mmCIF file of C-alpha atoms and ligand atoms in Angstrom:
data_model
loop_
_atom_site.group_PDB
_atom_site.id
_atom_site.type_symbol
_atom_site.label_atom_id
_atom_site.label_comp_id
_atom_site.label_asym_id
_atom_site.label_seq_id
_atom_site.Cartn_x
_atom_site.Cartn_y
_atom_site.Cartn_z
ATOM 1 C CA MET A 18 0.000 0.000 0.000
ATOM 2 C CA GLN A 19 1.115 3.490 -0.763
ATOM 3 C CA ALA A 20 1.103 6.127 1.948
ATOM 4 C CA THR A 21 -1.113 9.210 1.409
ATOM 5 C CA ALA A 22 0.988 12.115 0.187
ATOM 6 C CA GLN A 23 1.804 14.454 3.092
ATOM 7 C CA PRO A 24 2.150 18.221 2.682
ATOM 8 C CA THR A 25 5.818 18.775 2.171
ATOM 9 C CA SER A 26 6.047 22.287 3.548
ATOM 10 C CA ASP A 27 4.223 24.801 5.761
ATOM 11 C CA ALA A 28 2.721 28.109 4.577
ATOM 12 C CA ALA A 29 5.670 30.207 5.717
ATOM 13 C CA THR A 30 8.170 27.995 3.883
ATOM 14 C CA ARG A 31 6.074 28.161 0.748
ATOM 15 C CA GLN A 32 5.814 31.958 0.935
ATOM 16 C CA LYS A 33 9.563 32.170 1.325
ATOM 17 C CA TYR A 34 9.905 30.051 -1.815
ATOM 18 C CA TYR A 35 7.437 32.290 -3.730
ATOM 19 C CA ASP A 36 9.472 35.334 -2.701
ATOM 20 C CA THR A 37 12.578 33.618 -4.033
ATOM 21 C CA ILE A 38 11.134 32.841 -7.444
ATOM 22 C CA ALA A 39 9.282 36.165 -7.941
ATOM 23 C CA PRO A 40 12.423 38.144 -8.898
ATOM 24 C CA GLN A 41 12.982 35.544 -11.636
ATOM 25 C CA SER A 42 9.496 36.347 -13.011
ATOM 26 C CA LEU A 43 8.224 32.937 -11.953
ATOM 27 C CA ALA A 44 5.026 32.124 -10.070
ATOM 28 C CA PRO A 45 3.403 28.947 -8.649
ATOM 29 C CA LEU A 46 0.473 27.763 -10.758
ATOM 30 C CA TRP A 47 -1.055 25.810 -7.868
ATOM 31 C CA GLU A 48 -1.944 29.044 -6.057
ATOM 32 C CA VAL A 49 -3.982 30.385 -9.028
ATOM 33 C CA LEU A 50 -5.119 27.339 -11.018
ATOM 34 C CA LYS A 51 -8.739 27.373 -9.800
ATOM 35 C CA GLY A 52 -9.232 30.971 -10.930
ATOM 36 C CA LEU A 53 -7.446 30.413 -14.245
ATOM 37 C CA VAL A 54 -9.466 27.335 -15.184
ATOM 38 C CA PRO A 55 -12.885 27.770 -13.537
ATOM 39 C CA PRO A 56 -15.355 24.871 -13.498
ATOM 40 C CA GLU A 57 -17.876 26.972 -15.408
ATOM 41 C CA PRO A 58 -18.156 30.551 -16.708
ATOM 42 C CA ARG A 59 -18.603 33.205 -14.035
ATOM 43 C CA SER A 60 -19.215 36.529 -15.748
ATOM 44 C CA LYS A 61 -17.829 39.666 -14.121
ATOM 45 C CA ALA A 62 -20.700 41.578 -15.770
ATOM 46 C CA VAL A 63 -24.102 42.035 -14.125
ATOM 47 C CA PRO A 64 -27.499 42.324 -15.819
ATOM 48 C CA HIS A 65 -28.638 45.922 -16.319
ATOM 49 C CA VAL A 66 -31.069 48.048 -18.328
ATOM 50 C CA TRP A 67 -30.575 51.603 -19.608
ATOM 51 C CA HIS A 68 -33.893 53.359 -20.174
ATOM 52 C CA TYR A 69 -33.880 55.528 -23.272
ATOM 53 C CA SER A 70 -36.004 58.166 -21.516
ATOM 54 C CA LYS A 71 -33.073 58.693 -19.106
ATOM 55 C CA VAL A 72 -30.243 58.376 -21.640
ATOM 56 C CA ARG A 73 -31.634 60.602 -24.415
ATOM 57 C CA PRO A 74 -31.733 63.957 -22.548
ATOM 58 C CA LEU A 75 -28.201 63.363 -21.229
ATOM 59 C CA LEU A 76 -26.973 62.610 -24.743
ATOM 60 C CA ILE A 77 -28.664 65.765 -26.086
ATOM 61 C CA GLU A 78 -26.919 67.689 -23.266
ATOM 62 C CA ALA A 79 -23.598 66.254 -24.485
ATOM 63 C CA GLY A 80 -24.575 67.750 -27.844
ATOM 64 C CA ARG A 81 -24.286 71.204 -26.239
ATOM 65 C CA LEU A 82 -21.006 70.420 -24.468
ATOM 66 C CA VAL A 83 -18.887 69.101 -27.301
ATOM 67 C CA THR A 84 -19.112 68.986 -31.109
ATOM 68 C CA ALA A 85 -19.033 65.706 -33.020
ATOM 69 C CA GLU A 86 -15.847 66.857 -34.697
ATOM 70 C CA GLU A 87 -14.094 67.775 -31.456
ATOM 71 C CA ALA A 88 -15.195 64.526 -29.822
ATOM 72 C CA GLU A 89 -14.461 62.567 -33.017
ATOM 73 C CA ARG A 90 -17.337 60.361 -31.892
ATOM 74 C CA ARG A 91 -19.856 61.926 -29.483
ATOM 75 C CA VAL A 92 -20.863 58.866 -27.538
ATOM 76 C CA LEU A 93 -22.070 58.011 -24.060
ATOM 77 C CA VAL A 94 -20.479 54.666 -23.290
ATOM 78 C CA LEU A 95 -22.826 52.053 -21.810
ATOM 79 C CA GLU A 96 -20.729 50.809 -18.919
ATOM 80 C CA ASN A 97 -21.713 47.643 -17.162
ATOM 81 C CA PRO A 98 -22.216 48.678 -13.497
ATOM 82 C CA ALA A 99 -19.807 45.924 -12.411
ATOM 83 C CA LEU A 100 -17.150 47.086 -14.902
ATOM 84 C CA ALA A 101 -17.211 50.852 -14.298
ATOM 85 C CA GLY A 102 -14.392 52.807 -15.940
ATOM 86 C CA GLN A 103 -13.617 50.031 -18.425
ATOM 87 C CA SER A 104 -15.880 50.993 -21.340
ATOM 88 C CA ARG A 105 -17.407 47.511 -21.373
ATOM 89 C CA ILE A 106 -21.047 46.458 -21.521
ATOM 90 C CA THR A 107 -19.875 42.840 -21.144
ATOM 91 C CA SER A 108 -16.326 41.624 -20.581
ATOM 92 C CA SER A 109 -15.691 41.337 -24.321
ATOM 93 C CA MET A 110 -17.996 43.961 -25.870
ATOM 94 C CA TYR A 111 -18.048 47.732 -26.037
ATOM 95 C CA ALA A 112 -21.366 49.554 -26.487
ATOM 96 C CA GLY A 113 -22.338 53.209 -26.583
ATOM 97 C CA VAL A 114 -25.042 55.602 -27.698
ATOM 98 C CA GLN A 115 -23.914 58.043 -30.396
ATOM 99 C CA LEU A 116 -25.357 61.440 -31.331
ATOM 100 C CA VAL A 117 -24.860 63.464 -34.512
ATOM 101 C CA MET A 118 -26.552 66.886 -34.501
ATOM 102 C CA PRO A 119 -27.958 68.564 -37.629
ATOM 103 C CA GLY A 120 -25.187 69.779 -39.912
ATOM 104 C CA GLU A 121 -22.472 67.847 -38.087
ATOM 105 C CA ILE A 122 -19.973 65.336 -39.414
ATOM 106 C CA ALA A 123 -18.309 62.648 -37.333
ATOM 107 C CA PRO A 124 -15.055 62.725 -39.324
ATOM 108 C CA ALA A 125 -13.791 59.838 -41.470
ATOM 109 C CA HIS A 126 -11.473 57.332 -39.835
ATOM 110 C CA LYS A 127 -10.795 53.595 -39.974
ATOM 111 C CA HIS A 128 -9.741 51.012 -37.412
ATOM 112 C CA THR A 129 -9.147 47.322 -36.848
ATOM 113 C CA ALA A 130 -12.235 47.031 -34.648
ATOM 114 C CA SER A 131 -15.537 46.168 -36.335
ATOM 115 C CA ALA A 132 -18.568 48.272 -35.444
ATOM 116 C CA LEU A 133 -22.296 47.815 -35.667
ATOM 117 C CA ARG A 134 -24.977 50.478 -35.376
ATOM 118 C CA LEU A 135 -28.586 49.882 -34.405
ATOM 119 C CA VAL A 136 -30.426 53.054 -35.330
ATOM 120 C CA LEU A 137 -32.786 54.529 -32.717
ATOM 121 C CA GLU A 138 -33.657 57.918 -34.231
ATOM 122 C CA SER A 139 -32.886 59.209 -37.684
ATOM 123 C CA ASN A 140 -34.534 61.321 -40.277
ATOM 124 C CA GLY A 141 -32.075 61.418 -43.146
ATOM 125 C CA GLY A 142 -28.864 60.775 -41.222
ATOM 126 C CA TYR A 143 -26.232 58.870 -43.137
ATOM 127 C CA THR A 144 -23.081 56.850 -42.711
ATOM 128 C CA THR A 145 -20.563 56.377 -45.491
ATOM 129 C CA VAL A 146 -18.589 53.126 -45.547
ATOM 130 C CA ALA A 147 -15.759 52.558 -48.048
ATOM 131 C CA GLY A 148 -17.084 55.184 -50.450
ATOM 132 C CA GLU A 149 -20.763 54.145 -50.328
ATOM 133 C CA ARG A 150 -23.364 56.130 -48.441
ATOM 134 C CA THR A 151 -26.442 54.692 -46.769
ATOM 135 C CA ILE A 152 -29.281 56.640 -45.207
ATOM 136 C CA MET A 153 -29.995 55.339 -41.709
ATOM 137 C CA CYS A 154 -33.564 54.717 -40.495
ATOM 138 C CA ARG A 155 -34.892 53.524 -37.132
ATOM 139 C CA GLY A 156 -34.225 49.813 -36.609
ATOM 140 C CA ASP A 157 -31.614 49.548 -39.367
ATOM 141 C CA PHE A 158 -28.618 47.344 -38.538
ATOM 142 C CA VAL A 159 -25.586 49.007 -40.092
ATOM 143 C CA ILE A 160 -22.080 47.522 -40.189
ATOM 144 C CA THR A 161 -18.704 49.207 -40.324
ATOM 145 C CA PRO A 162 -16.383 46.360 -41.401
ATOM 146 C CA ASN A 163 -12.916 46.278 -39.853
ATOM 147 C CA GLY A 164 -10.488 48.494 -41.759
ATOM 148 C CA ALA A 165 -13.195 50.369 -43.715
ATOM 149 C CA TRP A 166 -13.215 54.197 -43.829
ATOM 150 C CA HIS A 167 -16.372 55.570 -42.246
ATOM 151 C CA ASP A 168 -17.884 58.951 -41.476
ATOM 152 C CA HIS A 169 -21.340 59.789 -40.208
ATOM 153 C CA GLY A 170 -23.410 62.901 -40.806
ATOM 154 C CA GLN A 171 -26.760 64.586 -40.696
ATOM 155 C CA GLU A 172 -27.831 67.092 -43.354
ATOM 156 C CA SER A 173 -31.447 67.523 -42.227
ATOM 157 C CA ASP A 174 -32.725 69.280 -39.108
ATOM 158 C CA THR A 175 -33.084 66.557 -36.442
ATOM 159 C CA PRO A 176 -30.481 64.731 -34.366
ATOM 160 C CA ILE A 177 -29.558 61.145 -35.223
ATOM 161 C CA ILE A 178 -28.992 58.669 -32.430
ATOM 162 C CA TRP A 179 -27.913 55.056 -32.575
ATOM 163 C CA VAL A 180 -26.399 52.302 -30.452
ATOM 164 C CA ASP A 181 -22.801 51.352 -31.271
ATOM 165 C CA GLY A 182 -21.462 47.854 -30.621
ATOM 166 C CA LEU A 183 -17.747 47.277 -31.187
ATOM 167 C CA ASP A 184 -15.407 44.324 -30.748
ATOM 168 C CA LEU A 185 -12.586 46.659 -29.691
ATOM 169 C CA HIS A 186 -11.883 44.803 -26.431
ATOM 170 C CA MET A 187 -11.243 41.622 -28.412
ATOM 171 C CA ILE A 188 -8.895 43.534 -30.716
ATOM 172 C CA ASN A 189 -7.161 45.165 -27.745
ATOM 173 C CA PHE A 190 -6.870 41.805 -25.979
ATOM 174 C CA PHE A 191 -4.812 40.618 -28.955
ATOM 175 C CA GLU A 192 -2.996 43.993 -29.000
ATOM 176 C CA SER A 193 -3.613 44.062 -32.731
ATOM 177 C CA GLY A 194 -5.445 47.347 -33.213
ATOM 178 C CA PHE A 195 -4.602 50.128 -35.702
ATOM 179 C CA MET A 196 -6.488 53.360 -36.442
ATOM 180 C CA GLU A 197 -6.047 56.120 -39.010
ATOM 181 C CA HIS A 198 -7.687 59.458 -39.692
ATOM 182 C CA HIS A 199 -8.710 60.323 -43.238
ATOM 183 C CA ASN A 200 -7.283 63.481 -44.843
ATOM 184 C CA ASP A 201 -10.840 64.650 -45.495
ATOM 185 C CA LYS A 202 -13.569 65.012 -42.876
ATOM 186 C CA LYS A 203 -15.936 63.389 -45.329
ATOM 187 C CA GLN A 204 -14.655 60.690 -47.649
ATOM 188 C CA SER A 205 -15.640 60.978 -51.316
ATOM 189 C CA LEU A 206 -18.424 58.790 -52.643
ATOM 190 C CA VAL A 207 -17.116 56.307 -55.196
ATOM 191 C CA LYS A 208 -20.235 54.116 -55.357
ATOM 192 C CA ASN A 209 -23.952 54.699 -55.849
ATOM 193 C CA ASP A 210 -26.007 55.018 -52.665
ATOM 194 C CA GLU A 211 -27.338 51.595 -51.560
ATOM 195 C CA GLU A 212 -25.295 49.815 -54.269
ATOM 196 C CA SER A 213 -24.280 46.941 -51.983
ATOM 197 C CA VAL A 214 -27.878 45.970 -51.213
ATOM 198 C CA ALA A 215 -28.691 46.006 -54.934
ATOM 199 C CA ARG A 216 -25.678 43.815 -55.651
ATOM 200 C CA TYR A 217 -25.881 41.335 -52.770
ATOM 201 C CA GLY A 218 -29.189 41.763 -50.971
ATOM 202 C CA SER A 219 -31.759 39.786 -52.977
ATOM 203 C CA GLY A 220 -30.659 36.186 -52.473
ATOM 204 C CA LEU A 221 -28.621 36.444 -55.684
ATOM 205 C CA VAL A 222 -24.966 37.392 -55.938
ATOM 206 C CA PRO A 223 -22.718 38.017 -58.931
ATOM 207 C CA MET A 224 -21.179 34.791 -60.378
ATOM 208 C CA THR A 225 -17.711 36.118 -59.676
ATOM 209 C CA ALA A 226 -18.579 37.639 -56.307
ATOM 210 C CA HIS A 227 -15.718 37.980 -53.902
ATOM 211 C CA SER A 228 -16.160 39.668 -50.592
ATOM 212 C CA PRO A 229 -15.230 43.350 -50.590
ATOM 213 C CA PHE A 230 -14.887 43.258 -46.781
ATOM 214 C CA GLY A 231 -13.083 39.992 -46.064
ATOM 215 C CA MET A 232 -15.060 38.002 -43.499
ATOM 216 C CA THR A 233 -17.707 40.709 -43.079
ATOM 217 C CA SER A 234 -20.966 40.766 -45.046
ATOM 218 C CA PRO A 235 -20.895 42.849 -48.240
ATOM 219 C CA ILE A 236 -24.286 44.256 -47.153
ATOM 220 C CA PHE A 237 -23.676 46.978 -44.606
ATOM 221 C CA ASN A 238 -27.226 48.190 -44.049
ATOM 222 C CA TYR A 239 -29.770 45.492 -43.176
ATOM 223 C CA ARG A 240 -32.840 47.699 -43.450
ATOM 224 C CA TYR A 241 -35.430 47.326 -40.717
ATOM 225 C CA ASP A 242 -38.449 47.336 -43.050
ATOM 226 C CA ARG A 243 -37.067 44.297 -44.923
ATOM 227 C CA SER A 244 -35.835 42.501 -41.779
ATOM 228 C CA ARG A 245 -39.145 43.102 -40.029
ATOM 229 C CA ALA A 246 -41.148 41.779 -42.989
ATOM 230 C CA ALA A 247 -38.994 38.603 -43.061
ATOM 231 C CA LEU A 248 -39.435 38.143 -39.312
ATOM 232 C CA MET A 249 -43.206 38.603 -39.418
ATOM 233 C CA ASP A 250 -43.386 36.018 -42.197
ATOM 234 C CA VAL A 251 -41.610 33.558 -39.919
ATOM 235 C CA VAL A 252 -43.927 34.459 -37.048
ATOM 236 C CA THR A 253 -46.936 33.565 -39.181
ATOM 237 C CA ASN A 254 -45.540 30.386 -40.713
ATOM 238 C CA ASN A 255 -43.265 28.720 -38.166
ATOM 239 C CA THR A 256 -43.450 27.159 -34.753
ATOM 240 C CA VAL A 257 -41.823 29.192 -32.067
ATOM 241 C CA ASP A 258 -38.589 28.170 -30.321
ATOM 242 C CA PRO A 259 -39.585 27.881 -26.624
ATOM 243 C CA ASN A 260 -36.287 29.325 -25.389
ATOM 244 C CA LEU A 261 -35.595 31.912 -28.073
ATOM 245 C CA GLY A 262 -38.944 33.034 -29.449
ATOM 246 C CA HIS A 263 -39.096 33.722 -33.181
ATOM 247 C CA ALA A 264 -35.494 34.631 -33.984
ATOM 248 C CA LEU A 265 -33.749 35.291 -37.288
ATOM 249 C CA ARG A 266 -30.041 35.913 -37.509
ATOM 250 C CA TYR A 267 -28.447 38.407 -39.887
ATOM 251 C CA ALA A 268 -26.509 36.358 -42.445
ATOM 252 C CA ASN A 269 -23.623 37.082 -44.799
ATOM 253 C CA PRO A 270 -25.121 36.343 -48.256
ATOM 254 C CA LEU A 271 -21.776 35.079 -49.605
ATOM 255 C CA ASP A 272 -21.204 32.290 -47.082
ATOM 256 C CA GLY A 273 -24.359 32.070 -44.947
ATOM 257 C CA GLY A 274 -22.391 32.776 -41.759
ATOM 258 C CA TRP A 275 -22.843 35.614 -39.302
ATOM 259 C CA ALA A 276 -22.831 39.083 -40.861
ATOM 260 C CA MET A 277 -19.706 40.044 -38.875
ATOM 261 C CA PRO A 278 -16.613 37.932 -38.072
ATOM 262 C CA THR A 279 -16.653 38.552 -34.321
ATOM 263 C CA ILE A 280 -20.141 39.809 -33.478
ATOM 264 C CA ALA A 281 -23.348 37.779 -33.812
ATOM 265 C CA THR A 282 -26.538 39.732 -34.509
ATOM 266 C CA TRP A 283 -30.162 38.645 -34.640
ATOM 267 C CA LEU A 284 -33.725 39.906 -34.504
ATOM 268 C CA THR A 285 -36.402 38.404 -32.249
ATOM 269 C CA HIS A 286 -40.178 38.623 -32.142
ATOM 270 C CA LEU A 287 -42.139 37.630 -29.047
ATOM 271 C CA PRO A 288 -45.923 37.658 -29.271
ATOM 272 C CA LYS A 289 -47.765 39.419 -26.445
ATOM 273 C CA GLY A 290 -47.952 37.173 -23.380
ATOM 274 C CA PHE A 291 -45.249 34.776 -24.608
ATOM 275 C CA GLU A 292 -42.613 33.888 -22.020
ATOM 276 C CA THR A 293 -39.389 32.190 -23.099
ATOM 277 C CA LYS A 294 -38.218 29.149 -21.144
ATOM 278 C CA GLY A 295 -35.006 29.563 -19.132
ATOM 279 C CA TYR A 296 -31.882 29.961 -21.233
ATOM 280 C CA ARG A 297 -28.192 30.653 -20.829
ATOM 281 C CA ALA A 298 -25.251 30.707 -23.219
ATOM 282 C CA THR A 299 -21.553 31.486 -23.037
ATOM 283 C CA ASP A 300 -22.013 34.743 -24.940
ATOM 284 C CA GLY A 301 -22.988 37.884 -23.024
ATOM 285 C CA ARG A 302 -25.784 39.606 -24.934
ATOM 286 C CA THR A 303 -26.909 43.197 -25.461
ATOM 287 C CA LEU A 304 -30.610 43.641 -26.295
ATOM 288 C CA ILE A 305 -32.229 46.692 -27.849
ATOM 289 C CA VAL A 306 -36.023 46.866 -27.929
ATOM 290 C CA ILE A 307 -37.273 48.229 -31.245
ATOM 291 C CA GLU A 308 -41.005 47.659 -30.735
ATOM 292 C CA GLY A 309 -43.205 46.719 -27.800
ATOM 293 C CA GLU A 310 -42.423 45.878 -24.184
ATOM 294 C CA VAL A 311 -40.429 43.082 -22.615
ATOM 295 C CA THR A 312 -39.917 42.005 -19.028
ATOM 296 C CA ALA A 313 -36.546 40.351 -18.570
ATOM 297 C CA GLU A 314 -35.777 38.113 -15.632
ATOM 298 C CA ILE A 315 -32.022 37.599 -15.469
ATOM 299 C CA ASP A 316 -30.079 36.126 -12.552
ATOM 300 C CA GLY A 317 -33.249 36.427 -10.458
ATOM 301 C CA LYS A 318 -33.564 40.179 -11.130
ATOM 302 C CA THR A 319 -36.498 41.712 -13.026
ATOM 303 C CA PHE A 320 -36.141 44.475 -15.608
ATOM 304 C CA LYS A 321 -38.884 46.165 -17.627
ATOM 305 C CA MET A 322 -37.849 47.281 -21.084
ATOM 306 C CA GLY A 323 -39.743 49.536 -23.492
ATOM 307 C CA GLU A 324 -38.921 50.938 -26.915
ATOM 308 C CA SER A 325 -35.251 51.939 -27.388
ATOM 309 C CA ASP A 326 -34.284 50.607 -23.952
ATOM 310 C CA ILE A 327 -31.005 48.706 -23.887
ATOM 311 C CA GLY A 328 -30.366 45.665 -21.704
ATOM 312 C CA VAL A 329 -27.380 43.468 -20.982
ATOM 313 C CA TRP A 330 -27.632 39.746 -20.207
ATOM 314 C CA PRO A 331 -24.282 38.403 -18.965
ATOM 315 C CA ALA A 332 -22.680 35.177 -20.168
ATOM 316 C CA TRP A 333 -23.960 31.947 -18.621
ATOM 317 C CA SER A 334 -26.607 33.724 -16.503
ATOM 318 C CA TRP A 335 -30.005 32.080 -16.523
ATOM 319 C CA GLY A 336 -32.727 34.296 -17.875
ATOM 320 C CA SER A 337 -36.087 34.474 -19.563
ATOM 321 C CA LEU A 338 -38.038 37.152 -21.404
ATOM 322 C CA ARG A 339 -41.743 37.904 -21.458
ATOM 323 C CA ALA A 340 -43.520 40.133 -23.961
ATOM 324 C CA ASP A 341 -45.967 42.495 -22.275
ATOM 325 C CA LYS A 342 -46.879 43.804 -25.748
ATOM 326 C CA ASP A 343 -45.940 42.243 -29.112
ATOM 327 C CA ALA A 344 -42.211 42.874 -29.112
ATOM 328 C CA ILE A 345 -39.335 42.999 -31.575
ATOM 329 C CA PHE A 346 -35.805 43.374 -30.306
ATOM 330 C CA PHE A 347 -32.266 43.306 -31.716
ATOM 331 C CA THR A 348 -29.491 41.352 -29.999
ATOM 332 C CA PHE A 349 -25.722 41.367 -30.435
ATOM 333 C CA SER A 350 -23.032 39.311 -28.715
ATOM 334 C CA ASP A 351 -19.541 37.861 -29.132
ATOM 335 C CA ARG A 352 -21.050 34.500 -30.171
ATOM 336 C CA ALA A 353 -19.582 34.736 -33.708
ATOM 337 C CA ALA A 354 -16.043 34.946 -32.285
ATOM 338 C CA GLN A 355 -16.740 32.143 -29.794
ATOM 339 C CA GLU A 356 -18.103 29.876 -32.526
ATOM 340 C CA ARG A 357 -15.023 30.469 -34.662
ATOM 341 C CA LEU A 358 -12.933 29.393 -31.665
ATOM 342 C CA GLY A 359 -15.181 26.362 -31.105
ATOM 343 C CA ILE A 360 -16.063 27.331 -27.508
ATOM 344 C CA TRP A 361 -19.671 28.571 -27.697
ATOM 345 C CA ARG A 362 -22.222 26.648 -25.590
ATOM 346 C CA GLU A 363 -25.876 27.045 -24.651
ATOM 347 C CA ASP A 364 -28.100 25.488 -22.007
ATOM 348 C CA ARG A 365 -31.900 25.273 -22.020
ATOM 349 C CA ARG A 366 -34.491 24.630 -19.352
HETATM 350 O O1 GTQ B 3 -18.385 55.427 -34.964
HETATM 351 O O2 GTQ B 3 -16.373 54.856 -35.486
HETATM 352 O O3 GTQ B 3 -18.863 54.258 -30.181
HETATM 353 O O4 GTQ B 3 -14.647 54.498 -33.624
HETATM 354 C C1 GTQ B 3 -16.541 54.068 -30.556
HETATM 355 C C2 GTQ B 3 -15.475 54.128 -31.435
HETATM 356 C C3 GTQ B 3 -18.038 54.614 -32.334
HETATM 357 C C4 GTQ B 3 -17.275 55.014 -34.653
HETATM 358 C C5 GTQ B 3 -17.810 54.320 -31.024
HETATM 359 C C6 GTQ B 3 -15.696 54.440 -32.763
HETATM 360 C C7 GTQ B 3 -16.983 54.685 -33.227
#
């Protein structure tokens, strides 16, 4: 019989040893292993909801404090309450609410991070991406592919406001980010307005199509009127997923994958009174209500969300959603990146 292994040293002896190895830039794994390789995900983020009625006046006030040009991007960052000062809505995702006032231009720049916009208010506001301009309307899902020049502006007389979601923390984690300013505030238009939707957006693509934006969809404005019509068709003709509701994901028409390489995006409809069964997944999700009202129960906490309210549902937290009125909401998360790494998981009750 073998004797049970006895501890070979006391705490003081071990500490002395740690102090000896520290100057050699060495550390004992056994003191930190449990935290490094946890038994299951434990998100540092907490669930939270930002009510648009509170955010909007503060954003408009920012419009009097600083110009879009001076700010470069006039944005109130949506900071997860548990991650204050870190510009994170979840551990991996950045989100903010951006304002462009009438006559302003948010000057052209490009960066390694990919950005999405979910438009909350716009009457004629535009964004230009790689020489093509698109007019932004409420509910539109607009993409700025990584490395593409982009500037935003408003030529009519009302402010435009949208939610930004960026993968910049993933880029910064890899320490692989670049950014450049354009020589001109406004890049020149080298394509017809809405050309990319005409070319790629009808379920047909050119025989010789190659992606203009690498792994990102060649469509950079998924218009809400079209997305909504597709979703309502599914609502009428399909059975509902008990955990997800009626959900359609935004797809890259060239390869059928997610529209963005790192960020997953989808649109959900819940009929009035419908309550999703408990659900959790390894991606932390940001939800933006476009129509209706939703009550979210996440980690045992209850949040009421109305139109344009923004909620965050942390990774691997149990939650469910109930529609108090017929509801449509947009969701984004880091699921696309996790799937590419082969680590995404979900769990259903
Ligand atoms: O519009 O390019 O919220 O570069 C943060 C960084 C928006 C943008 C943000 C950005 C942008």
